Amino acid sequence: MRLAGRVEREYIREGRTGFSFQRICTAHPTTNPLYSRSQSHSPAMFVMQPLLALLLSAAGSTYALAPTTLKIQDYQSRMLELAGGSSQNLTRVQAVANSSSVNQNWKFYYSMSADSEAYQIVSGAPSANNSILWHHASTGGKPDTIAGVQDTTESTFWDIHLVQVGHNGYNILDKATRKLAITSSAGGMLTLETREAGKKEQQFQLLDPSA
């Protein structure tokens, strides 16, 4: 039986040229525990396993978090999960890609206060031309929004709030309230890209959560 407030630390490392990440999570059995799945991945792919709480909102009202899990897979069919949950403690997941062709270090933060949730993406190596690209075009359409990182301080932090839109989509708001969007319907594409590198660092396909 898990004890309330138990802290689990897990360290995974795959060789000199692989990637490593540290997962620190606090699970509380009386609320919604944070879940994560550990898997082995190819070192050529920059992989993340963020823990994400979905903020459900309609008509201006905010509802309690449900134990929702959004299943996704990357372009090599590796399964990941974004798990809904709740915790008053800061949960950090750090993914580091060690590759000659990929030199990005992204840190993913999830935190929750009494009245708001925040999912932050921080670039470990920010520069003037870095950008984060989110889109849900499953047919090769244009991206919804390209959000640029302009300096190395405030604008490298992204407070991302998920707001439910209908039954199959979520709008994402950053600190400047610019709207980004993903879809939760099966087959939608979620892409993270750095303009500086000129290629996709991460690509995920959204799966049917009930599958």
Coordinates of C-alpha atoms in Angstrom, one line a residue:
M1 CA 0.0 0.0 0.0
R2 CA 1.3 3.4 -0.9
L3 CA 1.7 5.9 1.8
A4 CA 0.4 9.5 1.3
G5 CA 3.2 11.8 0.3
R6 CA 5.5 9.0 -0.7
V7 CA 8.2 10.2 -3.0
E8 CA 9.5 7.9 -5.7
R9 CA 12.7 8.5 -7.6
E10 CA 13.7 6.6 -10.6
Y11 CA 16.8 7.0 -12.7
I12 CA 17.0 5.5 -16.2
R13 CA 20.1 5.7 -18.4
E14 CA 20.9 4.0 -21.7
G15 CA 24.6 3.9 -22.5
R16 CA 26.9 6.8 -23.4
T17 CA 25.0 7.9 -26.5
G18 CA 21.5 7.3 -25.1
F19 CA 19.3 9.6 -23.2
S20 CA 18.5 9.8 -19.5
F21 CA 15.7 11.3 -17.5
Q22 CA 14.9 11.7 -13.8
R23 CA 11.3 11.2 -12.7
I24 CA 10.3 12.6 -9.3
C25 CA 6.6 12.2 -8.4
T26 CA 4.5 12.3 -5.3
A27 CA 1.5 10.1 -5.2
H28 CA -1.4 10.6 -2.8
P29 CA -3.8 7.6 -2.6
T30 CA -6.7 9.8 -1.5
T31 CA -6.7 11.9 -4.6
N32 CA -5.7 11.0 -8.2
P33 CA -2.2 9.5 -8.3
L34 CA 0.2 10.5 -11.0
Y35 CA 1.1 7.6 -13.2
S36 CA 4.0 7.1 -15.5
R37 CA 5.2 4.3 -17.7
S38 CA 8.9 3.6 -18.1
Q39 CA 10.1 2.1 -21.3
S40 CA 13.3 1.6 -23.3
H41 CA 13.8 3.9 -26.3
S42 CA 16.2 4.4 -29.1
P43 CA 18.9 7.0 -28.3
A44 CA 18.3 8.6 -31.7
M45 CA 14.9 9.9 -30.6
F46 CA 14.3 12.7 -28.1
V47 CA 11.6 11.2 -25.9
M48 CA 9.6 12.8 -23.1
Q49 CA 7.3 11.3 -20.5
P50 CA 5.5 14.3 -19.0
L51 CA 2.9 14.0 -16.3
L52 CA 0.0 16.2 -17.4
A53 CA -3.2 17.2 -15.6
L54 CA -6.1 18.1 -17.8
L55 CA -8.0 21.2 -16.9
L56 CA -11.6 20.7 -17.9
S57 CA -13.6 23.9 -18.3
A58 CA -16.9 24.9 -19.9
A59 CA -18.9 28.1 -19.8
G60 CA -16.3 29.7 -17.6
S61 CA -16.6 27.1 -14.9
T62 CA -13.7 24.9 -13.8
Y63 CA -14.4 21.3 -12.8
A64 CA -12.5 18.8 -10.6
L65 CA -9.8 16.9 -12.3
A66 CA -10.8 13.5 -13.6
P67 CA -8.4 10.5 -13.6
T68 CA -8.0 10.8 -17.4
T69 CA -5.2 9.3 -19.4
L70 CA -4.5 10.5 -22.9
K71 CA -2.6 7.8 -24.8
I72 CA -0.1 8.8 -27.5
Q73 CA 2.5 7.2 -29.7
D74 CA 5.5 8.7 -31.4
Y75 CA 6.4 8.2 -35.0
Q76 CA 8.2 4.9 -34.2
S77 CA 5.1 3.6 -32.5
R78 CA 6.5 3.8 -29.0
M79 CA 3.7 4.2 -26.5
L80 CA 3.6 7.1 -24.0
E81 CA 0.9 8.4 -21.7
L82 CA -0.1 11.8 -20.4
A83 CA -1.9 10.9 -17.2
G84 CA -4.4 13.1 -15.4
G85 CA -4.0 13.4 -11.7
S86 CA -3.6 15.9 -8.9
S87 CA -0.8 16.9 -6.6
Q88 CA 0.1 19.9 -4.5
N89 CA 3.8 19.2 -5.1
L90 CA 5.9 20.2 -8.1
T91 CA 6.4 17.3 -10.4
R92 CA 9.5 17.5 -12.7
V93 CA 10.3 15.3 -15.6
Q94 CA 13.6 16.1 -17.4
A95 CA 14.5 14.6 -20.7
V96 CA 17.9 15.0 -22.2
A97 CA 18.9 14.0 -25.7
N98 CA 22.5 13.1 -26.1
S99 CA 23.1 13.0 -29.8
S100 CA 25.4 14.8 -32.2
S101 CA 22.4 15.8 -34.3
V102 CA 20.1 16.8 -31.4
N103 CA 21.2 19.2 -28.8
Q104 CA 18.1 20.3 -27.0
N105 CA 17.4 20.0 -23.3
W106 CA 13.7 20.5 -22.5
K107 CA 12.4 20.5 -18.9
F108 CA 8.8 19.8 -18.3
Y109 CA 7.1 21.1 -15.1
Y110 CA 3.6 20.5 -13.8
S111 CA 2.3 22.3 -10.8
M112 CA -1.1 22.9 -9.2
S113 CA -2.2 25.6 -6.8
A114 CA -5.6 26.0 -5.2
D115 CA -7.2 27.7 -8.2
S116 CA -5.0 26.9 -11.3
E117 CA -2.9 24.3 -13.1
A118 CA 0.2 25.1 -15.1
Y119 CA 2.2 23.0 -17.5
Q120 CA 5.5 24.7 -18.3
I121 CA 8.0 24.0 -21.0
V122 CA 11.5 25.5 -20.4
S123 CA 14.2 25.4 -23.0
G124 CA 17.6 24.4 -21.5
A125 CA 19.4 26.1 -24.4
P126 CA 17.3 29.1 -25.4
S127 CA 18.3 31.3 -28.3
A128 CA 16.8 34.1 -30.3
N129 CA 15.4 31.9 -33.0
N130 CA 14.2 28.9 -31.1
S131 CA 10.5 28.2 -31.4
I132 CA 7.9 25.7 -30.2
L133 CA 5.5 24.4 -32.9
W134 CA 2.3 22.7 -31.9
H135 CA -0.3 21.5 -34.4
H136 CA -2.9 18.9 -34.9
A137 CA -2.8 18.6 -38.7
S138 CA -3.2 14.9 -39.5
T139 CA -3.3 15.5 -43.3
G140 CA -0.2 17.8 -43.6
G141 CA -2.0 21.0 -43.2
K142 CA -0.5 24.2 -41.9
P143 CA 0.3 24.5 -38.2
D144 CA -2.2 26.2 -36.0
T145 CA 0.4 28.4 -34.2
I146 CA 4.1 28.9 -34.2
A147 CA 5.2 30.4 -30.8
G148 CA 8.7 31.9 -30.8
V149 CA 11.1 32.2 -27.9
Q150 CA 12.5 35.7 -28.2
D151 CA 15.0 35.8 -25.3
T152 CA 16.6 33.8 -22.5
T153 CA 14.4 34.9 -19.6
E154 CA 10.6 35.3 -19.2
S155 CA 9.6 34.2 -22.7
T156 CA 11.4 30.9 -22.4
F157 CA 8.7 29.8 -19.9
W158 CA 5.3 28.7 -21.2
D159 CA 2.3 28.5 -18.8
I160 CA 0.1 26.2 -20.8
H161 CA -3.5 25.7 -19.7
L162 CA -5.7 23.1 -21.3
V163 CA -9.3 24.2 -21.8
Q164 CA -11.7 21.6 -23.2
V165 CA -13.3 22.5 -26.5
G166 CA -16.3 20.3 -27.3
H167 CA -15.6 16.6 -27.0
N168 CA -12.5 16.2 -29.1
G169 CA -10.2 19.2 -28.7
Y170 CA -8.2 21.3 -26.3
N171 CA -7.1 24.8 -26.6
I172 CA -3.8 25.7 -25.0
L173 CA -3.0 29.2 -23.7
D174 CA 0.5 30.4 -23.1
K175 CA 1.5 33.3 -20.8
A176 CA 0.6 35.9 -23.4
T177 CA -2.8 34.2 -23.9
R178 CA -1.9 33.3 -27.4
K179 CA -4.0 30.3 -28.4
L180 CA -2.3 27.0 -29.4
A181 CA -4.3 23.9 -30.1
I182 CA -4.2 20.2 -30.1
T183 CA -7.0 17.7 -30.7
S184 CA -7.7 14.7 -28.5
S185 CA -9.3 12.7 -31.3
A186 CA -7.5 9.6 -32.6
G187 CA -5.1 10.3 -35.4
G188 CA -4.4 13.9 -34.6
M189 CA -0.7 14.9 -34.7
L190 CA 1.1 16.8 -31.9
T191 CA 4.6 18.1 -33.0
L192 CA 7.3 19.8 -31.1
E193 CA 9.9 21.4 -33.3
T194 CA 12.8 23.8 -33.0
R195 CA 13.1 26.2 -35.9
E196 CA 16.8 26.6 -35.2
A197 CA 17.4 22.9 -35.8
G198 CA 15.2 22.9 -38.9
K199 CA 13.7 19.5 -38.2
K200 CA 11.2 17.8 -35.9
E201 CA 12.6 16.8 -32.5
Q202 CA 9.4 15.1 -31.3
Q203 CA 6.3 13.9 -33.0
F204 CA 3.4 12.2 -31.3
Q205 CA 0.2 10.7 -32.6
L206 CA -2.9 11.0 -30.4
L207 CA -4.6 7.7 -29.8
D208 CA -8.1 6.7 -28.6
P209 CA -8.0 7.1 -24.8
S210 CA -10.4 4.1 -24.4
A211 CA -8.2 1.8 -26.5

